[in-house]
Amino acid sequence: LNDKSVLVAGPRRADPVLSPGSNGANSLTICTNVGFRQEGVASYLEGLRKMGPDIAIGPADVFYDTTKPVSRTRMEKAVDRSGEWMEKAAQFFAASSTNASRDIEDAESIPPPALFAPILTAAPESQRFYLGDLAELPLAGLAFYSSFDTAHLPASLASLPRLSFANPPTPHDILSHIQQGIA
């Protein structure tokens, strides 16, 4: 791509494809051209490093199927899992940054992307601990997959840039995103 293009890479499509399976403890269920499969979180992060996007959306256990209620146990598991994965992503790109600056002469050396943390598709009170964990990570921004009241963000996350991967159903939803600073 030319220098004026911004490449954003993430594990989810803007119009999500519902998966027949759930994510594993260390893997995401992804849709490929030959069906669904499990992709390890470490493998996903390594793929991002090699691709060299400008912005990388971190891995998270995001729910899309709104036809079924999510149990409290499943929600807690998703929140814990997402926090662990984002911590791994932050550590991975911090290590990549150190290696990139050390190997600046190496043609394979690609600077790490700006890491954006996905905000879960859950009520703010359900992901309170996840948001608290994110506040301690060196993030460049936030990625939203559903409508979310940004008033619930911790102060340390409130000033970060925001990208929306949600499909706003009405013009009012678009205006709401704009009002909340979500691009």
GROMACS .gro file of N, CA and C in nm, residues 17-183:
model
  501
   17VAL      N    1  -1.928  -1.287   1.123
   17VAL     CA    2  -1.981  -1.416   1.081
   17VAL      C    3  -1.993  -1.498   1.209
   18LEU      N    4  -2.113  -1.543   1.241
   18LEU     CA    5  -2.133  -1.620   1.364
   18LEU      C    6  -2.061  -1.753   1.353
   19SER      N    7  -1.987  -1.786   1.454
   19SER     CA    8  -1.909  -1.908   1.458
   19SER      C    9  -1.990  -2.022   1.519
   20PRO      N   10  -1.978  -2.143   1.463
   20PRO     CA   11  -2.048  -2.256   1.523
   20PRO      C   12  -1.982  -2.303   1.653
   21GLY      N   13  -1.858  -2.264   1.676
   21GLY     CA   14  -1.786  -2.305   1.796
   21GLY      C   15  -1.745  -2.184   1.877
   22SER      N   16  -1.692  -2.209   1.994
   22SER     CA   17  -1.646  -2.098   2.078
   22SER      C   18  -1.494  -2.093   2.077
   23ASN      N   19  -1.440  -1.986   2.131
   23ASN     CA   20  -1.296  -1.972   2.141
   23ASN      C   21  -1.243  -2.069   2.245
   24GLY      N   22  -1.116  -2.107   2.230
   24GLY     CA   23  -1.051  -2.193   2.327
   24GLY      C   24  -0.977  -2.110   2.430
   25ALA      N   25  -0.914  -2.175   2.525
   25ALA     CA   26  -0.840  -2.104   2.629
   25ALA      C   27  -0.727  -2.021   2.570
   26ASN      N   28  -0.664  -2.071   2.464
   26ASN     CA   29  -0.552  -2.001   2.401
   26ASN      C   30  -0.569  -1.984   2.251
   27SER      N   31  -0.694  -1.988   2.206
   27SER     CA   32  -0.716  -1.978   2.061
   27SER      C   33  -0.848  -1.908   2.029
   28LEU      N   34  -0.850  -1.847   1.911
   28LEU     CA   35  -0.969  -1.782   1.858
   28LEU      C   36  -1.030  -1.872   1.751
   29THR      N   37  -1.161  -1.877   1.744
   29THR     CA   38  -1.227  -1.947   1.634
   29THR      C   39  -1.242  -1.844   1.522
   30ILE      N   40  -1.179  -1.874   1.408
   30ILE     CA   41  -1.182  -1.779   1.298
   30ILE      C   42  -1.246  -1.841   1.174
   31CYS      N   43  -1.300  -1.756   1.089
   31CYS     CA   44  -1.360  -1.798   0.964
   31CYS      C   45  -1.255  -1.784   0.854
   32THR      N   46  -1.228  -1.892   0.784
   32THR     CA   47  -1.132  -1.890   0.674
   32THR      C   48  -1.205  -1.921   0.544
   33ASN      N   49  -1.133  -1.922   0.434
   33ASN     CA   50  -1.196  -1.952   0.306
   33ASN      C   51  -1.235  -2.099   0.294
   34VAL      N   52  -1.192  -2.182   0.389
   34VAL     CA   53  -1.230  -2.324   0.388
   34VAL      C   54  -1.309  -2.365   0.512
   35GLY      N   55  -1.365  -2.267   0.581
   35GLY     CA   56  -1.445  -2.296   0.700
   35GLY      C   57  -1.383  -2.240   0.826
   36PHE      N   58  -1.442  -2.276   0.938
   36PHE     CA   59  -1.394  -2.228   1.068
   36PHE      C   60  -1.281  -2.315   1.119
   37ARG      N   61  -1.187  -2.251   1.192
   37ARG     CA   62  -1.079  -2.326   1.256
   37ARG      C   63  -1.029  -2.249   1.377
   38GLN      N   64  -0.952  -2.315   1.459
   38GLN     CA   65  -0.892  -2.252   1.576
   38GLN      C   66  -0.756  -2.193   1.537
   39GLU      N   67  -0.733  -2.068   1.576
   39GLU     CA   68  -0.605  -2.001   1.552
   39GLU      C   69  -0.549  -1.963   1.688
   40GLY      N   70  -0.430  -2.011   1.719
   40GLY     CA   71  -0.367  -1.979   1.847
   40GLY      C   72  -0.343  -1.830   1.861
   41VAL      N   73  -0.357  -1.779   1.982
   41VAL     CA   74  -0.335  -1.636   2.007
   41VAL      C   75  -0.191  -1.599   1.973
   42ALA      N   76  -0.096  -1.683   2.011
   42ALA     CA   77   0.045  -1.656   1.980
   42ALA      C   78   0.067  -1.651   1.829
   43SER      N   79   0.003  -1.740   1.757
   43SER     CA   80   0.014  -1.743   1.611
   43SER      C   81  -0.048  -1.617   1.550
   44TYR      N   82  -0.161  -1.575   1.604
   44TYR     CA   83  -0.226  -1.452   1.557
   44TYR      C   84  -0.134  -1.332   1.575
   45LEU      N   85  -0.073  -1.321   1.692
   45LEU     CA   86   0.016  -1.208   1.720
   45LEU      C   87   0.138  -1.211   1.628
   46GLU      N   88   0.193  -1.328   1.606
   46GLU     CA   89   0.307  -1.342   1.515
   46GLU      C   90   0.267  -1.302   1.373
   47GLY      N   91   0.149  -1.339   1.330
   47GLY     CA   92   0.099  -1.299   1.198
   47GLY      C   93   0.087  -1.148   1.187
   48LEU      N   94   0.040  -1.083   1.293
   48LEU     CA   95   0.031  -0.937   1.292
   48LEU      C   96   0.171  -0.875   1.280
   49ARG      N   97   0.265  -0.931   1.354
   49ARG     CA   98   0.402  -0.878   1.349
   49ARG      C   99   0.458  -0.886   1.207
   50LYS      N  100   0.437  -1.000   1.142
   50LYS     CA  101   0.489  -1.019   1.007
   50LYS      C  102   0.418  -0.931   0.905
   51MET      N  103   0.288  -0.912   0.922
   51MET     CA  104   0.210  -0.830   0.829
   51MET      C  105   0.247  -0.683   0.840
   52GLY      N  106   0.276  -0.638   0.963
   52GLY     CA  107   0.316  -0.499   0.984
   52GLY      C  108   0.208  -0.396   0.961
   53PRO      N  109   0.087  -0.416   1.015
   53PRO     CA  110  -0.017  -0.314   0.997
   53PRO      C  111   0.017  -0.188   1.078
   54ASP      N  112  -0.048  -0.080   1.045
   54ASP     CA  113  -0.030   0.043   1.122
   54ASP      C  114  -0.100   0.030   1.258
   55ILE      N  115  -0.219  -0.032   1.256
   55ILE     CA  116  -0.298  -0.053   1.378
   55ILE      C  117  -0.333  -0.201   1.387
   56ALA      N  118  -0.309  -0.259   1.504
   56ALA     CA  119  -0.346  -0.399   1.529
   56ALA      C  120  -0.453  -0.402   1.637
   57ILE      N  121  -0.561  -0.472   1.609
   57ILE     CA  122  -0.667  -0.490   1.708
   57ILE      C  123  -0.633  -0.617   1.785
   58GLY      N  124  -0.622  -0.606   1.914
   58GLY     CA  125  -0.585  -0.720   1.997
   58GLY      C  126  -0.693  -0.828   1.999
   59PRO      N  127  -0.656  -0.948   2.040
   59PRO     CA  128  -0.753  -1.058   2.048
   59PRO      C  129  -0.843  -1.044   2.170
   60ALA      N  130  -0.968  -1.081   2.153
   60ALA     CA  131  -1.064  -1.080   2.264
   60ALA      C  132  -1.174  -1.181   2.238
   61ASP      N  133  -1.235  -1.227   2.343
   61ASP     CA  134  -1.346  -1.322   2.334
   61ASP      C  135  -1.474  -1.241   2.321
   62VAL      N  136  -1.509  -1.206   2.197
   62VAL     CA  137  -1.622  -1.118   2.168
   62VAL      C  138  -1.744  -1.201   2.129
   63PHE      N  139  -1.860  -1.167   2.187
   63PHE     CA  140  -1.986  -1.236   2.154
   63PHE      C  141  -2.061  -1.159   2.047
   64TYR      N  142  -2.114  -1.231   1.948
   64TYR     CA  143  -2.193  -1.166   1.844
   64TYR      C  144  -2.336  -1.215   1.839
   65ASP      N  145  -2.360  -1.334   1.884
   65ASP     CA  146  -2.494  -1.392   1.875
   65ASP      C  147  -2.583  -1.333   1.983
   66THR      N  148  -2.666  -1.238   1.944
   66THR     CA  149  -2.754  -1.171   2.039
   66THR      C  150  -2.886  -1.245   2.058
   67THR      N  151  -2.904  -1.358   1.989
   67THR     CA  152  -3.029  -1.433   2.002
   67THR      C  153  -3.031  -1.518   2.129
   68LYS      N  154  -2.912  -1.546   2.184
   68LYS     CA  155  -2.903  -1.628   2.305
   68LYS      C  156  -2.839  -1.547   2.417
   69PRO      N  157  -2.893  -1.556   2.537
   69PRO     CA  158  -2.829  -1.487   2.650
   69PRO      C  159  -2.698  -1.557   2.686
   70VAL      N  160  -2.601  -1.479   2.732
   70VAL     CA  161  -2.472  -1.533   2.772
   70VAL      C  162  -2.476  -1.555   2.922
   71SER      N  163  -2.438  -1.675   2.965
   71SER     CA  164  -2.441  -1.706   3.108
   71SER      C  165  -2.335  -1.625   3.182
   72ARG      N  166  -2.356  -1.608   3.309
   72ARG     CA  167  -2.261  -1.532   3.391
   72ARG      C  168  -2.124  -1.599   3.390
   73THR      N  169  -2.121  -1.732   3.399
   73THR     CA  170  -1.996  -1.806   3.398
   73THR      C  171  -1.921  -1.785   3.267
   74ARG      N  172  -1.994  -1.793   3.156
   74ARG     CA  173  -1.933  -1.773   3.025
   74ARG      C  174  -1.881  -1.630   3.010
   75MET      N  175  -1.955  -1.534   3.061
   75MET     CA  176  -1.912  -1.395   3.056
   75MET      C  177  -1.784  -1.374   3.137
   76GLU      N  178  -1.779  -1.430   3.256
   76GLU     CA  179  -1.660  -1.417   3.340
   76GLU      C  180  -1.539  -1.479   3.270
   77LYS      N  181  -1.560  -1.594   3.208
   77LYS     CA  182  -1.452  -1.661   3.137
   77LYS      C  183  -1.403  -1.574   3.020
   78ALA      N  184  -1.496  -1.513   2.947
   78ALA     CA  185  -1.461  -1.427   2.833
   78ALA      C  186  -1.382  -1.305   2.879
   79VAL      N  187  -1.424  -1.245   2.990
   79VAL     CA  188  -1.357  -1.128   3.043
   79VAL      C  189  -1.215  -1.163   3.086
   80ASP      N  190  -1.200  -1.274   3.161
   80ASP     CA  191  -1.067  -1.317   3.206
   80ASP      C  192  -0.977  -1.350   3.088
   81ARG      N  193  -1.031  -1.425   2.994
   81ARG     CA  194  -0.956  -1.467   2.876
   81ARG      C  195  -0.910  -1.345   2.795
   82SER      N  196  -0.999  -1.251   2.774
   82SER     CA  197  -0.966  -1.131   2.696
   82SER      C  198  -0.857  -1.050   2.764
   83GLY      N  199  -0.865  -1.037   2.895
   83GLY     CA  200  -0.761  -0.965   2.969
   83GLY      C  201  -0.625  -1.031   2.956
   84GLU      N  202  -0.622  -1.164   2.967
   84GLU     CA  203  -0.496  -1.238   2.951
   84GLU      C  204  -0.440  -1.222   2.810
   85TRP      N  205  -0.527  -1.232   2.711
   85TRP     CA  206  -0.482  -1.220   2.572
   85TRP      C  207  -0.427  -1.080   2.543
   86MET      N  208  -0.492  -0.978   2.595
   86MET     CA  209  -0.445  -0.841   2.571
   86MET      C  210  -0.312  -0.817   2.643
   87GLU      N  211  -0.295  -0.876   2.760
   87GLU     CA  212  -0.167  -0.864   2.829
   87GLU      C  213  -0.056  -0.931   2.747
   88LYS      N  214  -0.084  -1.048   2.690
   88LYS     CA  215   0.012  -1.116   2.603
   88LYS      C  216   0.044  -1.030   2.481
   89ALA      N  217  -0.058  -0.969   2.422
   89ALA     CA  218  -0.038  -0.884   2.304
   89ALA      C  219   0.051  -0.765   2.338
   90ALA      N  220   0.025  -0.700   2.450
   90ALA     CA  221   0.105  -0.585   2.490
   90ALA      C  222   0.251  -0.626   2.513
   91GLN      N  223   0.272  -0.739   2.581
   91GLN     CA  224   0.408  -0.788   2.604
   91GLN      C  225   0.476  -0.825   2.473
   92PHE      N  226   0.403  -0.890   2.384
   92PHE     CA  227   0.457  -0.933   2.256
   92PHE      C  228   0.504  -0.812   2.174
   93PHE      N  229   0.420  -0.708   2.164
   93PHE     CA  230   0.458  -0.592   2.083
   93PHE      C  231   0.563  -0.506   2.152
   94ALA      N  232   0.567  -0.507   2.285
   94ALA     CA  233   0.674  -0.436   2.355
   94ALA      C  234   0.808  -0.503   2.325
   95ALA      N  235   0.811  -0.637   2.325
   95ALA     CA  236   0.932  -0.711   2.291
   95ALA      C  237   0.969  -0.689   2.145
   96SER      N  238   0.869  -0.685   2.056
   96SER     CA  239   0.893  -0.660   1.914
   96SER      C  240   0.953  -0.521   1.894
   97SER      N  241   0.906  -0.424   1.972
   97SER     CA  242   0.955  -0.287   1.962
   97SER      C  243   1.103  -0.281   2.001
   98THR      N  244   1.139  -0.352   2.106
   98THR     CA  245   1.277  -0.356   2.150
   98THR      C  246   1.364  -0.420   2.043
   99ASN      N  247   1.319  -0.532   1.987
   99ASN     CA  248   1.395  -0.600   1.883
   99ASN      C  249   1.404  -0.517   1.756
  100ALA      N  250   1.298  -0.446   1.719
  100ALA     CA  251   1.298  -0.365   1.598
  100ALA      C  252   1.398  -0.250   1.610
  101SER      N  253   1.405  -0.188   1.726
  101SER     CA  254   1.499  -0.077   1.742
  101SER      C  255   1.642  -0.128   1.745
  102ARG      N  256   1.664  -0.250   1.794
  102ARG     CA  257   1.797  -0.309   1.798
  102ARG      C  258   1.842  -0.351   1.658
  103ASP      N  259   1.749  -0.402   1.578
  103ASP     CA  260   1.782  -0.456   1.446
  103ASP      C  261   1.740  -0.362   1.334
  104ILE      N  262   1.760  -0.234   1.352
  104ILE     CA  263   1.712  -0.136   1.256
  104ILE      C  264   1.774  -0.154   1.118
  105GLU      N  265   1.893  -0.211   1.111
  105GLU     CA  266   1.959  -0.234   0.983
  105GLU      C  267   1.897  -0.353   0.909
  106ASP      N  268   1.832  -0.440   0.981
  106ASP     CA  269   1.774  -0.562   0.923
  106ASP      C  270   1.650  -0.527   0.841
  107ALA      N  271   1.646  -0.572   0.716
  107ALA     CA  272   1.532  -0.545   0.628
  107ALA      C  273   1.405  -0.612   0.679
  108GLU      N  274   1.418  -0.718   0.757
  108GLU     CA  275   1.301  -0.789   0.811
  108GLU      C  276   1.240  -0.716   0.930
  109SER      N  277   1.313  -0.619   0.982
  109SER     CA  278   1.268  -0.548   1.101
  109SER      C  279   1.151  -0.454   1.068
  110ILE      N  280   1.036  -0.486   1.120
  110ILE     CA  281   0.916  -0.407   1.098
  110ILE      C  282   0.874  -0.347   1.231
  111PRO      N  283   0.854  -0.216   1.237
  111PRO     CA  284   0.812  -0.158   1.365
  111PRO      C  285   0.677  -0.214   1.408
  112PRO      N  286   0.658  -0.231   1.538
  112PRO     CA  287   0.531  -0.287   1.585
  112PRO      C  288   0.415  -0.191   1.559
  113PRO      N  289   0.297  -0.246   1.541
  113PRO     CA  290   0.180  -0.162   1.516
  113PRO      C  291   0.131  -0.093   1.643
  114ALA      N  292   0.046   0.006   1.625
  114ALA     CA  293  -0.023   0.068   1.737
  114ALA      C  294  -0.128  -0.034   1.784
  115LEU      N  295  -0.124  -0.071   1.911
  115LEU     CA  296  -0.213  -0.173   1.964
  115LEU      C  297  -0.342  -0.111   2.016
  116PHE      N  298  -0.454  -0.152   1.957
  116PHE     CA  299  -0.587  -0.109   2.001
  116PHE      C  300  -0.652  -0.227   2.075
  117ALA      N  301  -0.712  -0.199   2.188
  117ALA     CA  302  -0.779  -0.302   2.267
  117ALA      C  303  -0.926  -0.309   2.230
  118PRO      N  304  -0.976  -0.430   2.203
  118PRO     CA  305  -1.120  -0.442   2.176
  118PRO      C  306  -1.200  -0.428   2.304
  119ILE      N  307  -1.310  -0.354   2.293
  119ILE     CA  308  -1.405  -0.344   2.405
  119ILE      C  309  -1.509  -0.453   2.382
  120LEU      N  310  -1.534  -0.532   2.483
  120LEU     CA  311  -1.621  -0.648   2.469
  120LEU      C  312  -1.766  -0.608   2.440
  121THR      N  313  -1.839  -0.699   2.381
  121THR     CA  314  -1.981  -0.675   2.349
  121THR      C  315  -2.065  -0.717   2.468
  122ALA      N  316  -2.039  -0.656   2.580
  122ALA     CA  317  -2.108  -0.688   2.705
  122ALA      C  318  -2.140  -0.557   2.778
  123ALA      N  319  -2.228  -0.566   2.874
  123ALA     CA  320  -2.263  -0.450   2.955
  123ALA      C  321  -2.138  -0.399   3.027
  124PRO      N  322  -2.125  -0.268   3.044
  124PRO     CA  323  -2.006  -0.213   3.108
  124PRO      C  324  -1.976  -0.274   3.245
  125GLU      N  325  -2.080  -0.301   3.323
  125GLU     CA  326  -2.055  -0.358   3.457
  125GLU      C  327  -1.999  -0.500   3.448
  126SER      N  328  -2.028  -0.573   3.341
  126SER     CA  329  -1.976  -0.709   3.324
  126SER      C  330  -1.828  -0.710   3.289
  127GLN      N  331  -1.779  -0.602   3.232
  127GLN     CA  332  -1.639  -0.598   3.191
  127GLN      C  333  -1.557  -0.495   3.268
  128ARG      N  334  -1.604  -0.462   3.386
  128ARG     CA  335  -1.536  -0.363   3.470
  128ARG      C  336  -1.391  -0.402   3.498
  129PHE      N  337  -1.367  -0.531   3.531
  129PHE     CA  338  -1.231  -0.575   3.562
  129PHE      C  339  -1.144  -0.576   3.438
  130TYR      N  340  -1.201  -0.614   3.325
  130TYR     CA  341  -1.129  -0.612   3.198
  130TYR      C  342  -1.083  -0.469   3.165
  131LEU      N  343  -1.174  -0.373   3.178
  131LEU     CA  344  -1.140  -0.234   3.151
  131LEU      C  345  -1.031  -0.185   3.247
  132GLY      N  346  -1.038  -0.229   3.372
  132GLY     CA  347  -0.935  -0.193   3.469
  132GLY      C  348  -0.800  -0.251   3.430
  133ASP      N  349  -0.798  -0.375   3.380
  133ASP     CA  350  -0.674  -0.437   3.334
  133ASP      C  351  -0.618  -0.363   3.213
  134LEU      N  352  -0.707  -0.322   3.121
  134LEU     CA  353  -0.662  -0.249   3.002
  134LEU      C  354  -0.596  -0.117   3.039
  135ALA      N  355  -0.645  -0.055   3.146
  135ALA     CA  356  -0.592   0.075   3.187
  135ALA      C  357  -0.445   0.067   3.224
  136GLU      N  358  -0.396  -0.053   3.256
  136GLU     CA  359  -0.256  -0.070   3.296
  136GLU      C  360  -0.165  -0.106   3.179
  137LEU      N  361  -0.222  -0.124   3.059
  137LEU     CA  362  -0.143  -0.164   2.943
  137LEU      C  363  -0.106  -0.044   2.856
  138PRO      N  364   0.006  -0.053   2.784
  138PRO     CA  365   0.045   0.056   2.693
  138PRO      C  366  -0.032   0.046   2.561
  139LEU      N  367  -0.151   0.102   2.559
  139LEU     CA  368  -0.238   0.094   2.442
  139LEU      C  369  -0.233   0.222   2.361
  140ALA      N  370  -0.262   0.209   2.231
  140ALA     CA  371  -0.268   0.325   2.144
  140ALA      C  372  -0.412   0.369   2.120
  141GLY      N  373  -0.509   0.278   2.147
  141GLY     CA  374  -0.649   0.311   2.122
  141GLY      C  375  -0.742   0.199   2.160
  142LEU      N  376  -0.871   0.218   2.130
  142LEU     CA  377  -0.976   0.122   2.164
  142LEU      C  378  -1.057   0.089   2.040
  143ALA      N  379  -1.102  -0.036   2.031
  143ALA     CA  380  -1.185  -0.082   1.920
  143ALA      C  381  -1.319  -0.128   1.976
  144PHE      N  382  -1.428  -0.079   1.917
  144PHE     CA  383  -1.563  -0.111   1.963
  144PHE      C  384  -1.633  -0.198   1.861
  145TYR      N  385  -1.695  -0.307   1.906
  145TYR     CA  386  -1.769  -0.398   1.819
  145TYR      C  387  -1.919  -0.386   1.838
  146SER      N  388  -1.961  -0.303   1.931
  146SER     CA  389  -2.104  -0.281   1.956
  146SER      C  390  -2.119  -0.144   2.020
  147SER      N  391  -2.243  -0.102   2.036
  147SER     CA  392  -2.268   0.025   2.105
  147SER      C  393  -2.218   0.013   2.248
  148PHE      N  394  -2.153   0.116   2.295
  148PHE     CA  395  -2.097   0.115   2.429
  148PHE      C  396  -2.097   0.258   2.480
  149ASP      N  397  -2.142   0.278   2.601
  149ASP     CA  398  -2.143   0.411   2.661
  149ASP      C  399  -2.003   0.440   2.713
  150THR      N  400  -1.931   0.526   2.645
  150THR     CA  401  -1.792   0.553   2.682
  150THR      C  402  -1.778   0.623   2.817
  151ALA      N  403  -1.888   0.665   2.877
  151ALA     CA  404  -1.883   0.724   3.011
  151ALA      C  405  -1.835   0.621   3.113
  152HIS      N  406  -1.843   0.492   3.079
  152HIS     CA  407  -1.799   0.385   3.170
  152HIS      C  408  -1.651   0.352   3.157
  153LEU      N  409  -1.579   0.421   3.071
  153LEU     CA  410  -1.436   0.395   3.055
  153LEU      C  411  -1.359   0.454   3.173
  154PRO      N  412  -1.257   0.382   3.220
  154PRO     CA  413  -1.170   0.441   3.323
  154PRO      C  414  -1.102   0.567   3.269
  155ALA      N  415  -1.068   0.659   3.355
  155ALA     CA  416  -1.009   0.787   3.314
  155ALA      C  417  -0.885   0.768   3.228
  156SER      N  418  -0.804   0.665   3.258
  156SER     CA  419  -0.680   0.643   3.183
  156SER      C  420  -0.706   0.596   3.039
  157LEU      N  421  -0.826   0.544   3.011
  157LEU     CA  422  -0.860   0.500   2.876
  157LEU      C  423  -0.942   0.605   2.800
  158ALA      N  424  -1.000   0.697   2.872
  158ALA     CA  425  -1.095   0.792   2.813
  158ALA      C  426  -1.034   0.880   2.704
  159SER      N  427  -0.905   0.906   2.710
  159SER     CA  428  -0.844   0.996   2.612
  159SER      C  429  -0.788   0.923   2.489
  160LEU      N  430  -0.796   0.790   2.487
  160LEU     CA  431  -0.741   0.713   2.374
  160LEU      C  432  -0.829   0.726   2.250
  161PRO      N  433  -0.768   0.721   2.131
  161PRO     CA  434  -0.847   0.719   2.007
  161PRO      C  435  -0.940   0.599   2.005
  162ARG      N  436  -1.053   0.612   1.934
  162ARG     CA  437  -1.155   0.507   1.933
  162ARG      C  438  -1.198   0.476   1.790
  163LEU      N  439  -1.200   0.347   1.757
  163LEU     CA  440  -1.248   0.301   1.627
  163LEU      C  441  -1.370   0.212   1.648
  164SER      N  442  -1.468   0.225   1.561
  164SER     CA  443  -1.586   0.141   1.569
  164SER      C  444  -1.587   0.040   1.456
  165PHE      N  445  -1.612  -0.085   1.492
  165PHE     CA  446  -1.630  -0.192   1.394
  165PHE      C  447  -1.773  -0.243   1.402
  166ALA      N  448  -1.857  -0.166   1.468
  166ALA     CA  449  -2.000  -0.199   1.478
  166ALA      C  450  -2.069  -0.146   1.353
  167ASN      N  451  -2.182  -0.204   1.323
  167ASN     CA  452  -2.261  -0.160   1.210
  167ASN      C  453  -2.380  -0.082   1.265
  168PRO      N  454  -2.369   0.051   1.279
  168PRO     CA  455  -2.477   0.129   1.340
  168PRO      C  456  -2.607   0.114   1.260
  169PRO      N  457  -2.715   0.071   1.325
  169PRO     CA  458  -2.840   0.047   1.252
  169PRO      C  459  -2.917   0.172   1.211
  170THR      N  460  -2.893   0.282   1.281
  170THR     CA  461  -2.970   0.404   1.250
  170THR      C  462  -2.877   0.525   1.243
  171PRO      N  463  -2.922   0.631   1.181
  171PRO     CA  464  -2.843   0.756   1.182
  171PRO      C  465  -2.819   0.808   1.324
  172HIS      N  466  -2.914   0.783   1.414
  172HIS     CA  467  -2.896   0.826   1.553
  172HIS      C  468  -2.778   0.755   1.618
  173ASP      N  469  -2.760   0.626   1.585
  173ASP     CA  470  -2.646   0.552   1.638
  173ASP      C  471  -2.514   0.609   1.585
  174ILE      N  472  -2.513   0.648   1.459
  174ILE     CA  473  -2.393   0.710   1.401
  174ILE      C  474  -2.362   0.840   1.474
  175LEU      N  475  -2.464   0.921   1.497
  175LEU     CA  476  -2.443   1.046   1.570
  175LEU      C  477  -2.398   1.021   1.714
  176SER      N  478  -2.448   0.916   1.776
  176SER     CA  479  -2.407   0.881   1.910
  176SER      C  480  -2.259   0.844   1.913
  177HIS      N  481  -2.213   0.768   1.813
  177HIS     CA  482  -2.071   0.732   1.804
  177HIS      C  483  -1.987   0.859   1.790
  178ILE      N  484  -2.029   0.948   1.703
  178ILE     CA  485  -1.955   1.073   1.680
  178ILE      C  486  -1.948   1.153   1.810
  179GLN      N  487  -2.060   1.161   1.880
  179GLN     CA  488  -2.065   1.236   2.005
  179GLN      C  489  -1.969   1.177   2.110
  180GLN      N  490  -1.950   1.045   2.105
  180GLN     CA  491  -1.862   0.978   2.201
  180GLN      C  492  -1.716   0.972   2.151
  181GLY      N  493  -1.690   1.031   2.036
  181GLY     CA  494  -1.553   1.034   1.985
  181GLY      C  495  -1.508   0.906   1.920
  182ILE      N  496  -1.604   0.826   1.873
  182ILE     CA  497  -1.573   0.698   1.810
  182ILE      C  498  -1.577   0.716   1.659
  183ALA      N  499  -1.465   0.688   1.594
  183ALA     CA  500  -1.457   0.703   1.447
  183ALA      C  501  -1.499   0.576   1.377
   0.00000   0.00000   0.00000
